């Protein structure tokens, strides 16, 4: 599954509206053919998914053809690019801290999902990428992140040296 921002099609002023807009929808990735072709296909599929960013997961489940009770999404990729943008916009750590003044975060500071496998990629701009994973046992999050780092490095090398 992929996490969608949910505000892309929400109209003017959506960036100032309160509330959750995020949504998770399935995306099946077929890894075949040249590396560049596969990357372009994933990009095209993600762009096509945007027009459905407000579709409920229950609707996606019904349209999938899967039997009831079979999970539609068992792995989640969350690519977050807002962290670098906040820094570019001049939002310092102190300003971000002030924005949260008077608020109490409940339940600790750890992110949690109900998916057995969640990989989050934080785009830090020029500083690179940060990976974090939440996995059910027996998988180990540090091992998943190490494998993902290796896969990303291999993908970049393949795109640089032999994209076709």
Coordinates of C-alpha atoms in Angstrom, one line a residue:
X1 CA 0.0 0.0 0.0
X2 CA 1.0 3.6 -0.4
X3 CA 0.1 6.5 1.8
X4 CA -1.5 9.5 0.0
X5 CA -1.4 13.0 1.3
X6 CA -5.2 13.5 0.6
X7 CA -5.0 17.2 0.0
X8 CA -3.9 17.2 -3.6
X9 CA -7.5 17.2 -5.0
X10 CA -9.1 18.9 -1.9
X11 CA -9.2 22.4 -3.5
X12 CA -8.1 25.9 -2.4
X13 CA -7.4 26.3 1.3
X14 CA -6.9 22.6 1.9
X15 CA -3.4 23.3 3.2
X16 CA -5.0 25.3 6.1
X17 CA -7.8 22.9 7.0
X18 CA -7.6 20.9 10.2
X19 CA -8.0 17.2 10.3
X20 CA -6.7 14.0 8.8
X21 CA -6.6 13.8 5.0
X22 CA -4.2 10.9 4.6
X23 CA -5.3 7.7 3.0
X24 CA -3.8 4.4 2.2
X25 CA -4.5 2.7 -1.1
X26 CA -3.0 -0.4 -2.7
X27 CA -0.5 -0.3 -5.5
X28 CA 0.8 -3.5 -7.0
X29 CA 4.4 -3.2 -8.3
X30 CA 5.6 -5.6 -11.0
X31 CA 9.4 -5.7 -11.1
X32 CA 10.2 -6.8 -14.6
X33 CA 12.1 -5.4 -17.6
X34 CA 14.7 -2.6 -17.5
X35 CA 15.2 -0.7 -14.3
X36 CA 14.3 2.7 -15.8
X37 CA 11.1 1.2 -17.3
X38 CA 10.1 -0.2 -13.9
X39 CA 10.8 3.1 -12.1
X40 CA 8.8 5.0 -14.7
X41 CA 5.9 2.5 -14.5
X42 CA 5.7 2.9 -10.7
X43 CA 5.8 6.7 -11.0
X44 CA 3.0 6.5 -13.6
X45 CA 0.9 4.2 -11.4
X46 CA 1.4 6.4 -8.4
X47 CA 0.3 9.5 -10.4
X48 CA -2.8 7.6 -11.6
X49 CA -3.6 6.7 -8.0
X50 CA -3.8 10.4 -7.0
X51 CA -7.2 10.8 -8.7
X52 CA -8.5 8.1 -6.2
X53 CA -6.8 9.6 -3.1
X54 CA -10.1 10.0 -1.3
X55 CA -11.4 6.5 -2.1
X56 CA -12.1 4.5 1.0
X57 CA -10.1 1.4 1.5
X58 CA -13.3 -0.6 1.7
X59 CA -14.2 0.5 -1.9
X60 CA -10.7 -0.5 -3.0
X61 CA -11.2 -3.9 -1.3
X62 CA -14.5 -4.4 -3.2
X63 CA -13.0 -3.5 -6.5
X64 CA -9.9 -5.7 -6.0
X65 CA -11.7 -9.0 -6.6
X66 CA -10.2 -10.4 -3.4
X67 CA -12.4 -12.5 -1.2
X68 CA -13.8 -10.8 1.9
X69 CA -11.4 -11.1 4.9
X70 CA -8.3 -11.3 2.7
X71 CA -6.1 -8.3 3.5
X72 CA -5.8 -5.9 0.6
X73 CA -2.7 -4.2 2.0
X74 CA -0.1 -6.2 4.0
X75 CA 2.9 -3.9 3.4
X76 CA 3.0 -0.1 3.5
X77 CA 5.5 2.4 2.0
X78 CA 5.3 5.9 3.4
X79 CA 7.5 8.4 1.5
X80 CA 7.6 11.7 3.4
X81 CA 9.1 14.7 1.7
X82 CA 7.9 17.5 3.9
X83 CA 10.8 17.5 6.4
X84 CA 13.2 19.0 3.9
X85 CA 10.6 21.5 2.8
X86 CA 10.0 22.7 6.3
X87 CA 13.7 23.4 6.7
X88 CA 13.8 25.2 3.3
X89 CA 10.8 27.3 4.4
X90 CA 12.8 28.5 7.4
X91 CA 10.9 26.5 10.0
X92 CA 13.5 26.0 12.6
X93 CA 13.3 23.4 15.4
X94 CA 12.5 26.2 17.8
X95 CA 9.6 27.4 15.6
X96 CA 8.3 23.9 15.3
X97 CA 8.6 23.5 19.1
X98 CA 6.7 26.7 19.6
X99 CA 3.9 25.5 17.3
X100 CA 3.4 22.5 19.5
X101 CA 3.5 24.6 22.8
X102 CA 0.7 23.7 25.1
X103 CA 0.0 20.4 23.4
X104 CA 0.5 17.0 25.0
X105 CA 1.3 14.0 22.8
X106 CA -0.6 11.0 24.0
X107 CA 0.6 7.4 23.9
X108 CA 4.3 8.0 23.5
X109 CA 6.1 9.3 20.5
X110 CA 6.4 6.1 18.4
X111 CA 4.5 5.8 15.2
X112 CA 2.3 2.7 14.9
X113 CA 0.2 1.1 12.1
X114 CA -1.8 -2.0 11.9
X115 CA 0.1 -3.3 8.9
X116 CA 2.6 -6.2 9.4
X117 CA 5.3 -4.3 7.4
X118 CA 5.7 -0.5 7.2
X119 CA 8.7 1.2 5.7
X120 CA 8.9 5.0 6.0
X121 CA 11.3 7.0 3.8
X122 CA 12.0 10.5 4.9
X123 CA 13.4 12.7 2.1
X124 CA 15.8 15.1 3.9
X125 CA 16.7 17.0 0.7
X126 CA 20.4 17.5 0.3
X127 CA 21.0 15.5 3.5
X128 CA 19.8 12.3 1.9
X129 CA 17.2 9.8 3.0
X130 CA 16.3 8.4 6.4
X131 CA 14.7 5.0 6.7
X132 CA 12.5 3.6 9.5
X133 CA 10.6 0.4 9.6
X134 CA 7.9 -1.2 11.7
X135 CA 7.7 -5.0 11.3
X136 CA 6.0 -7.9 12.9
X137 CA 8.2 -10.7 14.2
X138 CA 10.2 -12.6 13.1
X139 CA 11.4 -9.7 10.8
X140 CA 13.8 -7.2 12.4
X141 CA 13.4 -3.5 11.6
X142 CA 17.2 -2.7 11.5
X143 CA 17.7 -5.6 9.1
X144 CA 14.8 -4.4 6.9
X145 CA 16.2 -0.9 6.8
X146 CA 19.7 -2.3 5.9
X147 CA 18.2 -4.3 3.1
X148 CA 16.2 -1.3 1.8
X149 CA 19.3 0.9 1.9
X150 CA 21.2 -1.8 -0.1
X151 CA 18.3 -2.0 -2.6
X152 CA 18.1 1.8 -3.0
X153 CA 21.8 2.1 -3.6
X154 CA 21.6 -0.7 -6.2
X155 CA 18.7 1.0 -7.9
X156 CA 20.6 4.3 -8.1
X157 CA 23.7 2.6 -9.5
X158 CA 21.6 0.7 -12.0
X159 CA 19.8 3.9 -13.1
X160 CA 23.2 5.7 -13.5
X161 CA 25.1 3.0 -15.3
X162 CA 22.6 0.9 -17.3
X163 CA 19.0 2.2 -17.1
X164 CA 17.9 0.2 -20.1

